[in-house]
Amino acid sequence: MILPIYVYGQPVLRKVAEDITPDYPNLKELIENMFETMVHADGVGLAAPQIGLPIRVVTITLDPLSEEYPEFKDFNKAYINPHILEVGGEEVNMEEGCLSLPGIHETVKRGD
């Protein structure tokens, strides 16, 4: 099921997302719906707050980038309770967009 994507200005996007337990209700269905929503919106990532849920669940697909980066073919992952523990490596600049900021793309500096 394609879910509505919350855009900039929605309070849920400013909240710190909460960890969930393995028995979170309908988790498998939620993740499937997040993938469907993300792909339908031509995105490569979608976090649960972007669909109105203040929880730590993220879906990522790199398949749309596989023409330029063949190693990304069929890369589809869901992350539950992700936390950034360390940032390292060389900094790289990449142009990125966000489904909650439609039509805006900016250069973002990240560790590789």
CSV table of N, CA and C in Angstrom, one decimal:
chain,number,residue,atom,x,y,z
A,1,MET,N,0.8,-1.2,0.0
A,1,MET,CA,0.0,0.0,0.0
A,1,MET,C,0.9,1.2,0.0
A,2,ILE,N,0.6,2.2,-0.9
A,2,ILE,CA,1.3,3.4,-0.9
A,2,ILE,C,0.8,4.3,0.2
A,3,LEU,N,1.8,4.8,1.0
A,3,LEU,CA,1.4,5.7,2.1
A,3,LEU,C,1.7,7.1,1.8
A,4,PRO,N,1.0,8.0,2.5
A,4,PRO,CA,1.3,9.5,2.3
A,4,PRO,C,2.6,9.8,2.9
A,5,ILE,N,3.4,10.7,2.2
A,5,ILE,CA,4.7,11.1,2.7
A,5,ILE,C,4.5,12.5,3.3
A,6,TYR,N,5.0,12.6,4.5
A,6,TYR,CA,4.9,13.9,5.2
A,6,TYR,C,6.0,14.8,4.7
A,7,VAL,N,5.6,16.1,4.5
A,7,VAL,CA,6.6,17.0,4.0
A,7,VAL,C,7.0,18.0,5.1
A,8,TYR,N,8.1,18.8,4.8
A,8,TYR,CA,8.6,19.7,5.7
A,8,TYR,C,7.5,20.6,6.4
A,9,GLY,N,7.7,20.7,7.7
A,9,GLY,CA,6.7,21.5,8.5
A,9,GLY,C,5.8,20.6,9.4
A,10,GLN,N,5.8,19.3,9.1
A,10,GLN,CA,5.0,18.3,9.9
A,10,GLN,C,5.8,18.1,11.2
A,11,PRO,N,5.2,18.2,12.3
A,11,PRO,CA,5.9,18.0,13.6
A,11,PRO,C,6.6,16.7,13.8
A,12,VAL,N,6.1,15.6,13.2
A,12,VAL,CA,6.7,14.3,13.4
A,12,VAL,C,8.1,14.3,12.8
A,13,LEU,N,8.4,15.1,11.9
A,13,LEU,CA,9.7,15.2,11.2
A,13,LEU,C,10.8,15.8,12.1
A,14,ARG,N,10.3,16.5,13.2
A,14,ARG,CA,11.3,17.2,14.1
A,14,ARG,C,11.5,16.4,15.4
A,15,LYS,N,10.7,15.3,15.6
A,15,LYS,CA,10.8,14.5,16.8
A,15,LYS,C,12.0,13.6,16.7
A,16,VAL,N,12.6,13.2,17.8
A,16,VAL,CA,13.6,12.1,17.8
A,16,VAL,C,12.8,10.8,17.8
A,17,ALA,N,13.1,10.0,16.8
A,17,ALA,CA,12.4,8.7,16.6
A,17,ALA,C,12.8,7.8,17.7
A,18,GLU,N,11.9,6.9,18.1
A,18,GLU,CA,12.1,5.9,19.2
A,18,GLU,C,12.5,4.6,18.6
A,19,ASP,N,13.3,3.8,19.4
A,19,ASP,CA,13.6,2.4,19.0
A,19,ASP,C,12.3,1.6,19.2
A,20,ILE,N,12.2,0.5,18.5
A,20,ILE,CA,11.0,-0.4,18.6
A,20,ILE,C,11.5,-1.8,19.0
A,21,THR,N,10.6,-2.6,19.5
A,21,THR,CA,10.9,-3.9,19.9
A,21,THR,C,10.6,-4.9,18.7
A,22,PRO,N,11.2,-6.1,18.7
A,22,PRO,CA,11.0,-7.0,17.6
A,22,PRO,C,9.5,-7.4,17.4
A,23,ASP,N,8.7,-7.2,18.4
A,23,ASP,CA,7.2,-7.6,18.2
A,23,ASP,C,6.4,-6.3,17.9
A,24,TYR,N,7.0,-5.3,17.3
A,24,TYR,CA,6.3,-4.1,16.9
A,24,TYR,C,5.1,-4.6,15.9
A,25,PRO,N,3.9,-4.1,16.2
A,25,PRO,CA,2.8,-4.6,15.4
A,25,PRO,C,2.9,-4.4,13.9
A,26,ASN,N,2.7,-5.5,13.1
A,26,ASN,CA,2.7,-5.4,11.7
A,26,ASN,C,4.0,-4.9,11.0
A,27,LEU,N,5.1,-5.2,11.6
A,27,LEU,CA,6.4,-4.7,11.2
A,27,LEU,C,6.7,-5.1,9.7
A,28,LYS,N,6.5,-6.3,9.4
A,28,LYS,CA,6.8,-6.8,8.1
A,28,LYS,C,5.9,-6.0,7.0
A,29,GLU,N,4.7,-5.9,7.3
A,29,GLU,CA,3.8,-5.1,6.4
A,29,GLU,C,4.2,-3.7,6.3
A,30,LEU,N,4.6,-3.1,7.4
A,30,LEU,CA,5.0,-1.7,7.4
A,30,LEU,C,6.2,-1.5,6.5
A,31,ILE,N,7.2,-2.4,6.6
A,31,ILE,CA,8.4,-2.3,5.8
A,31,ILE,C,8.1,-2.5,4.3
A,32,GLU,N,7.2,-3.5,4.0
A,32,GLU,CA,6.8,-3.7,2.6
A,32,GLU,C,6.1,-2.4,2.1
A,33,ASN,N,5.2,-1.8,2.9
A,33,ASN,CA,4.6,-0.6,2.5
A,33,ASN,C,5.5,0.6,2.3
A,34,MET,N,6.5,0.6,3.2
A,34,MET,CA,7.6,1.7,3.0
A,34,MET,C,8.3,1.5,1.7
A,35,PHE,N,8.7,0.3,1.4
A,35,PHE,CA,9.4,0.1,0.1
A,35,PHE,C,8.5,0.5,-1.1
A,36,GLU,N,7.3,0.1,-1.0
A,36,GLU,CA,6.4,0.4,-2.1
A,36,GLU,C,6.2,1.9,-2.3
A,37,THR,N,6.1,2.6,-1.1
A,37,THR,CA,5.9,4.0,-1.1
A,37,THR,C,7.2,4.7,-1.7
A,38,MET,N,8.3,4.3,-1.2
A,38,MET,CA,9.6,4.9,-1.6
A,38,MET,C,9.8,4.7,-3.1
A,39,VAL,N,9.6,3.5,-3.6
A,39,VAL,CA,9.8,3.3,-5.1
A,39,VAL,C,8.8,4.1,-5.9
A,40,HIS,N,7.6,4.1,-5.4
A,40,HIS,CA,6.5,4.9,-6.2
A,40,HIS,C,6.9,6.4,-6.2
A,41,ALA,N,7.5,6.9,-5.2
A,41,ALA,CA,7.9,8.3,-5.2
A,41,ALA,C,9.3,8.5,-5.8
A,42,ASP,N,9.9,7.5,-6.4
A,42,ASP,CA,11.2,7.6,-7.0
A,42,ASP,C,12.3,8.0,-6.0
A,43,GLY,N,12.1,7.5,-4.8
A,43,GLY,CA,13.1,7.7,-3.8
A,43,GLY,C,14.1,6.6,-3.7
A,44,VAL,N,15.2,6.8,-2.9
A,44,VAL,CA,16.2,5.8,-2.6
A,44,VAL,C,16.2,5.5,-1.1
A,45,GLY,N,15.5,6.3,-0.3
A,45,GLY,CA,15.5,6.1,1.1
A,45,GLY,C,14.2,6.7,1.7
A,46,LEU,N,13.7,6.0,2.7
A,46,LEU,CA,12.5,6.5,3.4
A,46,LEU,C,12.5,6.1,4.9
A,47,ALA,N,12.4,7.0,5.7
A,47,ALA,CA,12.4,6.8,7.2
A,47,ALA,C,10.9,6.8,7.7
A,48,ALA,N,10.6,6.1,8.7
A,48,ALA,CA,9.3,6.0,9.2
A,48,ALA,C,8.7,7.3,9.6
A,49,PRO,N,9.4,8.3,10.2
A,49,PRO,CA,8.8,9.6,10.4
A,49,PRO,C,8.3,10.3,9.2
A,50,GLN,N,8.8,9.9,8.0
A,50,GLN,CA,8.4,10.5,6.8
A,50,GLN,C,7.0,10.0,6.4
A,51,ILE,N,6.5,9.0,7.0
A,51,ILE,CA,5.2,8.5,6.8
A,51,ILE,C,4.3,8.6,8.1
A,52,GLY,N,4.8,9.5,9.0
A,52,GLY,CA,4.1,9.8,10.2
A,52,GLY,C,4.3,9.0,11.4
A,53,LEU,N,5.3,8.1,11.4
A,53,LEU,CA,5.5,7.2,12.5
A,53,LEU,C,6.9,7.6,13.2
A,54,PRO,N,6.9,8.0,14.5
A,54,PRO,CA,8.1,8.5,15.1
A,54,PRO,C,9.0,7.3,15.6
A,55,ILE,N,9.3,6.4,14.8
A,55,ILE,CA,10.0,5.2,15.1
A,55,ILE,C,11.3,5.0,14.2
A,56,ARG,N,12.2,4.2,14.7
A,56,ARG,CA,13.5,4.1,13.9
A,56,ARG,C,13.4,2.9,13.0
A,57,VAL,N,12.8,3.1,11.8
A,57,VAL,CA,12.8,2.1,10.8
A,57,VAL,C,13.1,2.9,9.5
A,58,VAL,N,14.0,2.4,8.7
A,58,VAL,CA,14.5,3.0,7.5
A,58,VAL,C,14.5,2.0,6.3
A,59,THR,N,14.1,2.4,5.2
A,59,THR,CA,14.2,1.5,4.0
A,59,THR,C,15.1,2.2,3.0
A,60,ILE,N,15.9,1.4,2.3
A,60,ILE,CA,16.9,2.0,1.3
A,60,ILE,C,16.9,1.1,0.1
A,61,THR,N,16.9,1.7,-1.1
A,61,THR,CA,17.2,0.9,-2.3
A,61,THR,C,18.2,1.7,-3.1
A,62,LEU,N,19.2,1.0,-3.5
A,62,LEU,CA,20.3,1.7,-4.4
A,62,LEU,C,20.1,1.2,-5.8
A,63,ASP,N,19.1,0.3,-6.1
A,63,ASP,CA,18.9,-0.2,-7.4
A,63,ASP,C,18.8,0.9,-8.5
A,64,PRO,N,18.2,2.0,-8.2
A,64,PRO,CA,18.1,3.1,-9.3
A,64,PRO,C,19.5,3.6,-9.7
A,65,LEU,N,20.5,3.4,-8.9
A,65,LEU,CA,21.8,3.9,-9.2
A,65,LEU,C,22.7,2.8,-9.9
A,66,SER,N,22.1,1.6,-10.1
A,66,SER,CA,22.9,0.5,-10.6
A,66,SER,C,23.4,0.6,-12.0
A,67,GLU,N,22.8,1.5,-12.8
A,67,GLU,CA,23.3,1.7,-14.2
A,67,GLU,C,24.7,2.3,-14.1
A,68,GLU,N,24.9,3.3,-13.2
A,68,GLU,CA,26.2,3.9,-13.0
A,68,GLU,C,27.1,3.1,-12.1
A,69,TYR,N,26.5,2.4,-11.1
A,69,TYR,CA,27.2,1.6,-10.1
A,69,TYR,C,26.6,0.2,-10.1
A,70,PRO,N,27.1,-0.7,-10.9
A,70,PRO,CA,26.6,-2.0,-11.1
A,70,PRO,C,26.5,-2.8,-9.7
A,71,GLU,N,27.4,-2.5,-8.8
A,71,GLU,CA,27.4,-3.2,-7.5
A,71,GLU,C,26.1,-2.9,-6.7
A,72,PHE,N,25.4,-1.9,-7.1
A,72,PHE,CA,24.2,-1.5,-6.3
A,72,PHE,C,22.9,-2.3,-6.8
A,73,LYS,N,23.1,-3.1,-7.9
A,73,LYS,CA,21.9,-3.8,-8.4
A,73,LYS,C,21.3,-4.6,-7.4
A,74,ASP,N,20.0,-4.5,-7.2
A,74,ASP,CA,19.1,-5.3,-6.3
A,74,ASP,C,19.5,-5.0,-4.8
A,75,PHE,N,20.1,-3.9,-4.5
A,75,PHE,CA,20.4,-3.5,-3.1
A,75,PHE,C,19.2,-2.9,-2.5
A,76,ASN,N,18.5,-3.6,-1.7
A,76,ASN,CA,17.3,-3.2,-1.0
A,76,ASN,C,17.5,-3.7,0.5
A,77,LYS,N,17.5,-2.7,1.4
A,77,LYS,CA,17.7,-3.0,2.8
A,77,LYS,C,16.7,-2.3,3.7
A,78,ALA,N,16.3,-2.9,4.8
A,78,ALA,CA,15.5,-2.2,5.8
A,78,ALA,C,16.3,-2.3,7.1
A,79,TYR,N,16.4,-1.2,7.8
A,79,TYR,CA,17.1,-1.1,9.0
A,79,TYR,C,16.1,-0.8,10.1
A,80,ILE,N,16.2,-1.5,11.2
A,80,ILE,CA,15.4,-1.4,12.4
A,80,ILE,C,16.3,-0.9,13.5
A,81,ASN,N,15.9,0.2,14.1
A,81,ASN,CA,16.7,0.8,15.2
A,81,ASN,C,18.1,1.2,14.8
A,82,PRO,N,18.3,1.8,13.7
A,82,PRO,CA,19.7,2.2,13.3
A,82,PRO,C,20.2,3.4,14.2
A,83,HIS,N,21.4,3.3,14.5
A,83,HIS,CA,22.1,4.4,15.2
A,83,HIS,C,23.4,4.6,14.6
A,84,ILE,N,23.8,5.9,14.3
A,84,ILE,CA,25.2,6.2,13.8
A,84,ILE,C,26.1,6.2,15.0
A,85,LEU,N,27.0,5.3,15.1
A,85,LEU,CA,28.0,5.2,16.2
A,85,LEU,C,29.3,5.9,15.9
A,86,GLU,N,29.6,5.9,14.6
A,86,GLU,CA,30.9,6.5,14.3
A,86,GLU,C,30.9,7.0,12.8
A,87,VAL,N,31.5,8.1,12.5
A,87,VAL,CA,31.6,8.6,11.2
A,87,VAL,C,33.1,8.6,10.8
A,88,GLY,N,33.4,8.1,9.7
A,88,GLY,CA,34.8,8.0,9.3
A,88,GLY,C,35.0,8.0,7.9
A,89,GLY,N,36.2,7.8,7.5
A,89,GLY,CA,36.6,7.8,6.1
A,89,GLY,C,36.7,9.2,5.5
A,90,GLU,N,37.0,9.2,4.2
A,90,GLU,CA,37.2,10.4,3.5
A,90,GLU,C,35.8,11.1,3.3
A,91,GLU,N,35.8,12.4,3.4
A,91,GLU,CA,34.5,13.1,3.1
A,91,GLU,C,34.3,13.2,1.6
A,92,VAL,N,33.1,13.0,1.2
A,92,VAL,CA,32.7,13.1,-0.2
A,92,VAL,C,31.5,14.0,-0.3
A,93,ASN,N,31.4,14.7,-1.4
A,93,ASN,CA,30.2,15.5,-1.6
A,93,ASN,C,29.3,14.8,-2.7
A,94,MET,N,28.0,14.8,-2.4
A,94,MET,CA,27.1,14.2,-3.3
A,94,MET,C,25.8,15.0,-3.3
A,95,GLU,N,25.2,15.1,-4.5
A,95,GLU,CA,23.9,15.8,-4.5
A,95,GLU,C,22.8,14.8,-4.0
A,96,GLU,N,22.0,15.3,-3.1
A,96,GLU,CA,21.0,14.5,-2.6
A,96,GLU,C,19.6,15.3,-2.6
A,97,GLY,N,18.6,14.5,-2.5
A,97,GLY,CA,17.2,15.0,-2.4
A,97,GLY,C,16.6,14.3,-1.2
A,98,CYS,N,15.4,14.8,-0.8
A,98,CYS,CA,14.6,14.2,0.3
A,98,CYS,C,13.2,14.2,-0.1
A,99,LEU,N,12.5,13.0,0.1
A,99,LEU,CA,11.1,13.0,-0.3
A,99,LEU,C,10.2,13.9,0.6
A,100,SER,N,10.7,14.3,1.7
A,100,SER,CA,10.0,15.3,2.5
A,100,SER,C,10.3,16.7,2.2
A,101,LEU,N,11.2,16.9,1.2
A,101,LEU,CA,11.5,18.3,0.7
A,101,LEU,C,11.4,18.2,-0.8
A,102,PRO,N,10.2,18.0,-1.4
A,102,PRO,CA,10.1,17.7,-2.8
A,102,PRO,C,10.7,18.8,-3.7
A,103,GLY,N,11.4,18.4,-4.7
A,103,GLY,CA,11.9,19.4,-5.7
A,103,GLY,C,13.2,20.0,-5.3
A,104,ILE,N,13.7,19.7,-4.1
A,104,ILE,CA,15.0,20.4,-3.6
A,104,ILE,C,16.1,19.3,-3.6
A,105,HIS,N,17.2,19.7,-4.2
A,105,HIS,CA,18.4,18.9,-4.3
A,105,HIS,C,19.6,19.8,-3.9
A,106,GLU,N,20.4,19.3,-3.0
A,106,GLU,CA,21.6,20.1,-2.5
A,106,GLU,C,22.8,19.1,-2.4
A,107,THR,N,24.0,19.7,-2.4
A,107,THR,CA,25.2,19.0,-2.2
A,107,THR,C,25.3,18.8,-0.7
A,108,VAL,N,25.6,17.5,-0.3
A,108,VAL,CA,25.7,17.1,1.1
A,108,VAL,C,27.1,16.5,1.3
A,109,LYS,N,27.8,16.9,2.3
A,109,LYS,CA,29.1,16.3,2.6
A,109,LYS,C,28.9,15.2,3.6
A,110,ARG,N,29.4,14.0,3.3
A,110,ARG,CA,29.3,12.8,4.2
A,110,ARG,C,30.6,12.0,4.2
A,111,GLY,N,30.8,11.2,5.2
A,111,GLY,CA,31.9,10.3,5.2
A,111,GLY,C,31.6,9.1,4.3
A,112,ASP,N,32.7,8.6,3.6
A,112,ASP,CA,32.4,7.5,2.6
A,112,ASP,C,32.3,6.2,3.2
